[in-house]
């Protein structure tokens, strides 16, 4: 009995799980995605929907990863997580925090109220910008965009106000990327989107437009 123990020990060592670095996992996942895209590109049009749906899966598993990093024994702060994601602390918390916060107005707007600065509006707009090409969910709050809608409730609120006030702080506005500035000034932003209606801040359609939000007490947000 005892003579066989060393053999079992050797077999156990041989079966020991090989440690794989996270970077190797990352490279493997990227290879799989590229291979999947090639398969679809070779004529499998029916799989296109499933391929596109992987973006929501990535968002979901990223949220799980963030939740794990936030818990003990790691207890990473939102600032540390945001730094790795390349976004602001508020944006990281809104997107990956409690589900009830997703799609809600950015806390920075609510905290500042009527005193909100152009610099804050610029940062909020940038954090919630869907990107080019547009993502399927808002990178700032996790809001899932309906068809033909590219503003989450936060940017539906910020967009008309920032357009009107952009001349107050040109240096702050200049921090937006070319794509973000183009999006801010596009004529299509006049459209009343479903996101704007949900936010309760419809863009004006007549000169008699009345205030509908905390940020437009005088009803002056009509776009020229």
mmCIF file of C-alpha atoms in Angstrom:
data_model
loop_
_atom_site.group_PDB
_atom_site.id
_atom_site.type_symbol
_atom_site.label_atom_id
_atom_site.label_comp_id
_atom_site.label_asym_id
_atom_site.label_seq_id
_atom_site.Cartn_x
_atom_site.Cartn_y
_atom_site.Cartn_z
ATOM 1 C CA UNK A 1 0.000 0.000 0.000
ATOM 2 C CA UNK A 2 2.709 2.403 1.027
ATOM 3 C CA UNK A 3 4.824 1.355 -1.971
ATOM 4 C CA UNK A 4 2.197 2.704 -4.332
ATOM 5 C CA UNK A 5 1.967 6.126 -2.681
ATOM 6 C CA UNK A 6 4.926 7.683 -4.551
ATOM 7 C CA UNK A 7 3.389 6.639 -7.887
ATOM 8 C CA UNK A 8 0.075 8.267 -6.998
ATOM 9 C CA UNK A 9 1.928 11.393 -5.944
ATOM 10 C CA UNK A 10 3.778 11.537 -9.255
ATOM 11 C CA UNK A 11 0.542 11.101 -11.215
ATOM 12 C CA UNK A 12 -1.071 13.867 -9.203
ATOM 13 C CA UNK A 13 1.822 16.174 -10.009
ATOM 14 C CA UNK A 14 1.501 15.339 -13.695
ATOM 15 C CA UNK A 15 -2.205 16.176 -13.604
ATOM 16 C CA UNK A 16 -1.617 19.469 -11.815
ATOM 17 C CA UNK A 17 -3.434 22.322 -13.537
ATOM 18 C CA UNK A 18 -1.139 24.358 -15.732
ATOM 19 C CA UNK A 19 -1.201 28.042 -14.847
ATOM 20 C CA UNK A 20 -2.232 30.255 -17.749
ATOM 21 C CA UNK A 21 -1.524 33.968 -17.635
ATOM 22 C CA UNK A 22 -4.429 36.370 -18.126
ATOM 23 C CA UNK A 23 -2.707 37.798 -21.188
ATOM 24 C CA UNK A 24 -2.798 34.330 -22.761
ATOM 25 C CA UNK A 25 -6.530 34.095 -22.087
ATOM 26 C CA UNK A 26 -6.973 37.515 -23.671
ATOM 27 C CA UNK A 27 -5.065 36.509 -26.809
ATOM 28 C CA UNK A 28 -7.021 33.246 -27.061
ATOM 29 C CA UNK A 29 -10.391 35.034 -26.757
ATOM 30 C CA UNK A 30 -9.405 37.513 -29.448
ATOM 31 C CA UNK A 31 -8.341 34.701 -31.795
ATOM 32 C CA UNK A 32 -11.685 32.989 -31.295
ATOM 33 C CA UNK A 33 -13.587 36.201 -32.068
ATOM 34 C CA UNK A 34 -11.594 36.809 -35.226
ATOM 35 C CA UNK A 35 -12.134 33.211 -36.325
ATOM 36 C CA UNK A 36 -15.876 33.566 -35.653
ATOM 37 C CA UNK A 37 -15.983 36.736 -37.773
ATOM 38 C CA UNK A 38 -14.180 34.960 -40.635
ATOM 39 C CA UNK A 39 -16.695 32.108 -40.562
ATOM 40 C CA UNK A 40 -19.586 34.570 -40.771
ATOM 41 C CA UNK A 41 -17.833 36.535 -43.524
ATOM 42 C CA UNK A 42 -17.613 33.352 -45.601
ATOM 43 C CA UNK A 43 -21.351 33.416 -46.207
ATOM 44 C CA UNK A 44 -23.018 32.435 -42.908
ATOM 45 C CA UNK A 45 -25.384 35.422 -42.808
ATOM 46 C CA UNK A 46 -27.699 33.671 -40.331
ATOM 47 C CA UNK A 47 -24.931 33.788 -37.700
ATOM 48 C CA UNK A 48 -24.487 37.565 -38.005
ATOM 49 C CA UNK A 49 -27.057 38.303 -35.310
ATOM 50 C CA UNK A 50 -25.330 35.962 -32.863
ATOM 51 C CA UNK A 51 -21.956 37.515 -33.602
ATOM 52 C CA UNK A 52 -23.283 41.024 -32.991
ATOM 53 C CA UNK A 53 -24.935 39.821 -29.786
ATOM 54 C CA UNK A 54 -21.547 39.033 -28.288
ATOM 55 C CA UNK A 55 -21.117 42.715 -27.415
ATOM 56 C CA UNK A 56 -23.838 42.396 -24.775
ATOM 57 C CA UNK A 57 -22.186 39.227 -23.477
ATOM 58 C CA UNK A 58 -18.873 41.080 -23.103
ATOM 59 C CA UNK A 59 -20.658 43.872 -21.249
ATOM 60 C CA UNK A 60 -22.302 41.375 -18.922
ATOM 61 C CA UNK A 61 -19.133 39.454 -18.076
ATOM 62 C CA UNK A 62 -17.210 42.718 -17.603
ATOM 63 C CA UNK A 63 -19.818 43.697 -15.048
ATOM 64 C CA UNK A 64 -19.249 40.371 -13.266
ATOM 65 C CA UNK A 65 -15.494 40.962 -13.281
ATOM 66 C CA UNK A 66 -15.923 44.443 -11.836
ATOM 67 C CA UNK A 67 -18.236 43.104 -9.133
ATOM 68 C CA UNK A 68 -15.559 40.590 -8.147
ATOM 69 C CA UNK A 69 -12.856 43.245 -8.028
ATOM 70 C CA UNK A 70 -15.043 45.407 -5.816
ATOM 71 C CA UNK A 71 -15.519 42.644 -3.238
ATOM 72 C CA UNK A 72 -13.192 41.549 -0.444
ATOM 73 C CA UNK A 73 -10.342 40.640 -0.388
ATOM 74 C CA UNK A 74 -9.553 42.895 -3.390
ATOM 75 C CA UNK A 75 -11.889 45.831 -2.631
ATOM 76 C CA UNK A 76 -10.738 47.978 -5.541
ATOM 77 C CA UNK A 77 -12.206 51.476 -5.519
ATOM 78 C CA UNK A 78 -14.305 52.882 -8.342
ATOM 79 C CA UNK A 79 -11.474 55.303 -9.101
ATOM 80 C CA UNK A 80 -9.024 52.416 -9.573
ATOM 81 C CA UNK A 81 -11.461 50.544 -11.814
ATOM 82 C CA UNK A 82 -12.275 53.670 -13.832
ATOM 83 C CA UNK A 83 -8.566 54.347 -14.346
ATOM 84 C CA UNK A 84 -8.109 50.908 -15.964
ATOM 85 C CA UNK A 85 -11.189 51.391 -18.131
ATOM 86 C CA UNK A 86 -10.133 54.858 -19.246
ATOM 87 C CA UNK A 87 -13.338 56.544 -18.074
ATOM 88 C CA UNK A 88 -14.354 58.752 -15.185
ATOM 89 C CA UNK A 89 -15.212 57.287 -11.791
ATOM 90 C CA UNK A 90 -18.854 58.325 -12.203
ATOM 91 C CA UNK A 91 -19.110 56.700 -15.627
ATOM 92 C CA UNK A 92 -17.633 53.423 -14.368
ATOM 93 C CA UNK A 93 -19.963 53.358 -11.392
ATOM 94 C CA UNK A 94 -23.047 54.107 -13.474
ATOM 95 C CA UNK A 95 -22.277 51.457 -16.054
ATOM 96 C CA UNK A 96 -20.997 48.656 -13.843
ATOM 97 C CA UNK A 97 -22.595 49.487 -10.504
ATOM 98 C CA UNK A 98 -26.023 48.629 -9.219
ATOM 99 C CA UNK A 99 -28.506 47.792 -11.983
ATOM 100 C CA UNK A 100 -30.931 50.486 -10.786
ATOM 101 C CA UNK A 101 -28.427 53.180 -11.831
ATOM 102 C CA UNK A 102 -28.176 52.063 -15.447
ATOM 103 C CA UNK A 103 -29.896 54.459 -17.814
ATOM 104 C CA UNK A 104 -30.503 56.977 -15.018
ATOM 105 C CA UNK A 105 -29.400 60.579 -15.323
ATOM 106 C CA UNK A 106 -25.728 61.028 -14.543
ATOM 107 C CA UNK A 107 -25.283 61.910 -10.897
ATOM 108 C CA UNK A 108 -23.023 64.836 -11.784
ATOM 109 C CA UNK A 109 -25.975 66.607 -13.398
ATOM 110 C CA UNK A 110 -28.238 66.028 -10.440
ATOM 111 C CA UNK A 111 -25.603 67.153 -7.951
ATOM 112 C CA UNK A 112 -24.751 70.351 -9.846
ATOM 113 C CA UNK A 113 -28.311 71.318 -10.742
ATOM 114 C CA UNK A 114 -28.608 74.863 -12.102
ATOM 115 C CA UNK A 115 -24.939 75.492 -11.318
ATOM 116 C CA UNK A 116 -23.705 72.850 -13.751
ATOM 117 C CA UNK A 117 -20.626 74.092 -15.617
ATOM 118 C CA UNK A 118 -19.808 73.693 -19.289
ATOM 119 C CA UNK A 119 -16.739 71.680 -18.275
ATOM 120 C CA UNK A 120 -18.981 69.213 -16.424
ATOM 121 C CA UNK A 121 -21.377 69.021 -19.365
ATOM 122 C CA UNK A 122 -18.452 68.282 -21.683
ATOM 123 C CA UNK A 123 -17.127 65.500 -19.456
ATOM 124 C CA UNK A 124 -20.582 63.949 -19.048
ATOM 125 C CA UNK A 125 -21.246 64.151 -22.791
ATOM 126 C CA UNK A 126 -17.909 62.475 -23.534
ATOM 127 C CA UNK A 127 -18.467 59.727 -20.944
ATOM 128 C CA UNK A 128 -21.864 58.873 -22.455
ATOM 129 C CA UNK A 129 -20.854 59.238 -26.113
ATOM 130 C CA UNK A 130 -21.729 55.960 -27.923
ATOM 131 C CA UNK A 131 -18.582 55.998 -30.068
ATOM 132 C CA UNK A 132 -17.935 55.546 -33.791
ATOM 133 C CA UNK A 133 -19.220 53.103 -34.828
ATOM 134 C CA UNK A 134 -21.859 53.366 -32.156
ATOM 135 C CA UNK A 135 -21.947 50.780 -29.407
ATOM 136 C CA UNK A 136 -25.150 48.922 -28.616
ATOM 137 C CA UNK A 137 -25.132 50.222 -25.041
ATOM 138 C CA UNK A 138 -24.084 53.549 -23.560
ATOM 139 C CA UNK A 139 -20.482 53.353 -22.285
ATOM 140 C CA UNK A 140 -21.366 55.723 -19.459
ATOM 141 C CA UNK A 141 -24.500 54.202 -17.946
ATOM 142 C CA UNK A 142 -25.186 50.891 -19.690
ATOM 143 C CA UNK A 143 -28.405 52.131 -21.325
ATOM 144 C CA UNK A 144 -29.279 49.866 -24.256
ATOM 145 C CA UNK A 145 -30.033 51.990 -27.294
ATOM 146 C CA UNK A 146 -33.316 51.279 -29.110
ATOM 147 C CA UNK A 147 -33.278 51.295 -32.914
ATOM 148 C CA UNK A 148 -32.250 54.638 -34.426
ATOM 149 C CA UNK A 149 -31.495 56.133 -30.986
ATOM 150 C CA UNK A 150 -27.936 57.133 -30.092
ATOM 151 C CA UNK A 151 -28.581 59.217 -26.980
ATOM 152 C CA UNK A 152 -29.048 57.750 -23.538
ATOM 153 C CA UNK A 153 -31.318 59.766 -21.185
ATOM 154 C CA UNK A 154 -28.259 61.615 -19.860
ATOM 155 C CA UNK A 155 -27.009 62.809 -23.235
ATOM 156 C CA UNK A 156 -30.538 63.574 -24.394
ATOM 157 C CA UNK A 157 -30.527 66.044 -21.503
ATOM 158 C CA UNK A 158 -26.967 67.308 -21.958
ATOM 159 C CA UNK A 159 -26.892 67.697 -25.747
ATOM 160 C CA UNK A 160 -29.229 70.721 -26.200
ATOM 161 C CA UNK A 161 -27.823 72.486 -23.163
ATOM 162 C CA UNK A 162 -24.211 71.993 -24.192
ATOM 163 C CA UNK A 163 -24.962 73.136 -27.738
ATOM 164 C CA UNK A 164 -26.462 76.361 -26.425
ATOM 165 C CA UNK A 165 -23.731 77.037 -23.862
ATOM 166 C CA UNK A 166 -20.672 75.820 -25.748
ATOM 167 C CA UNK A 167 -19.480 79.405 -26.347
ATOM 168 C CA UNK A 168 -19.114 79.995 -22.592
ATOM 169 C CA UNK A 169 -16.065 77.725 -22.325
ATOM 170 C CA UNK A 170 -14.443 76.964 -25.711
ATOM 171 C CA UNK A 171 -11.412 75.390 -24.034
ATOM 172 C CA UNK A 172 -13.593 72.785 -22.328
ATOM 173 C CA UNK A 173 -15.477 72.032 -25.542
ATOM 174 C CA UNK A 174 -12.156 71.663 -27.374
ATOM 175 C CA UNK A 175 -11.420 68.623 -25.186
ATOM 176 C CA UNK A 176 -14.099 66.682 -27.070
ATOM 177 C CA UNK A 177 -12.804 64.509 -29.885
ATOM 178 C CA UNK A 178 -13.598 65.417 -33.486
ATOM 179 C CA UNK A 179 -16.270 62.687 -33.571
ATOM 180 C CA UNK A 180 -17.851 63.956 -30.367
ATOM 181 C CA UNK A 181 -17.929 67.558 -31.579
ATOM 182 C CA UNK A 182 -19.439 66.499 -34.896
ATOM 183 C CA UNK A 183 -22.097 64.492 -33.098
ATOM 184 C CA UNK A 184 -22.875 67.400 -30.780
ATOM 185 C CA UNK A 185 -23.512 69.767 -33.691
ATOM 186 C CA UNK A 186 -25.267 67.402 -36.093
ATOM 187 C CA UNK A 187 -28.662 68.533 -37.316
ATOM 188 C CA UNK A 188 -30.175 65.107 -36.579
ATOM 189 C CA UNK A 189 -29.961 65.923 -32.880
ATOM 190 C CA UNK A 190 -33.110 68.026 -33.383
ATOM 191 C CA UNK A 191 -35.103 64.814 -33.628
ATOM 192 C CA UNK A 192 -37.190 63.841 -30.645
ATOM 193 C CA UNK A 193 -35.726 60.475 -29.716
ATOM 194 C CA UNK A 194 -37.272 57.885 -27.486
ATOM 195 C CA UNK A 195 -34.387 58.422 -25.118
ATOM 196 C CA UNK A 196 -35.209 62.119 -24.883
ATOM 197 C CA UNK A 197 -38.835 61.373 -24.115
ATOM 198 C CA UNK A 198 -37.815 58.947 -21.383
ATOM 199 C CA UNK A 199 -35.574 61.594 -19.891
ATOM 200 C CA UNK A 200 -38.475 64.026 -19.925
ATOM 201 C CA UNK A 201 -36.554 66.631 -21.912
ATOM 202 C CA UNK A 202 -37.985 66.754 -25.420
ATOM 203 C CA UNK A 203 -36.148 69.064 -27.832
ATOM 204 C CA UNK A 204 -38.285 72.117 -28.614
ATOM 205 C CA UNK A 205 -40.564 72.050 -31.654
ATOM 206 C CA UNK A 206 -42.237 75.468 -31.333
ATOM 207 C CA UNK A 207 -41.191 78.932 -30.106
ATOM 208 C CA UNK A 208 -43.570 78.461 -27.200
ATOM 209 C CA UNK A 209 -41.445 75.681 -25.753
ATOM 210 C CA UNK A 210 -41.607 75.712 -21.979
ATOM 211 C CA UNK A 211 -39.080 74.507 -19.429
ATOM 212 C CA UNK A 212 -39.162 70.749 -18.964
ATOM 213 C CA UNK A 213 -36.079 70.138 -16.895
ATOM 214 C CA UNK A 214 -34.002 71.318 -14.007
ATOM 215 C CA UNK A 215 -31.435 72.688 -16.430
ATOM 216 C CA UNK A 216 -33.739 74.934 -18.464
ATOM 217 C CA UNK A 217 -35.814 76.966 -15.979
ATOM 218 C CA UNK A 218 -36.509 79.740 -18.512
ATOM 219 C CA UNK A 219 -37.326 77.523 -21.476
ATOM 220 C CA UNK A 220 -34.377 78.782 -23.516
ATOM 221 C CA UNK A 221 -32.952 75.509 -24.751
ATOM 222 C CA UNK A 222 -34.590 75.781 -28.160
ATOM 223 C CA UNK A 223 -32.072 74.991 -30.850
ATOM 224 C CA UNK A 224 -31.512 77.618 -33.500
#
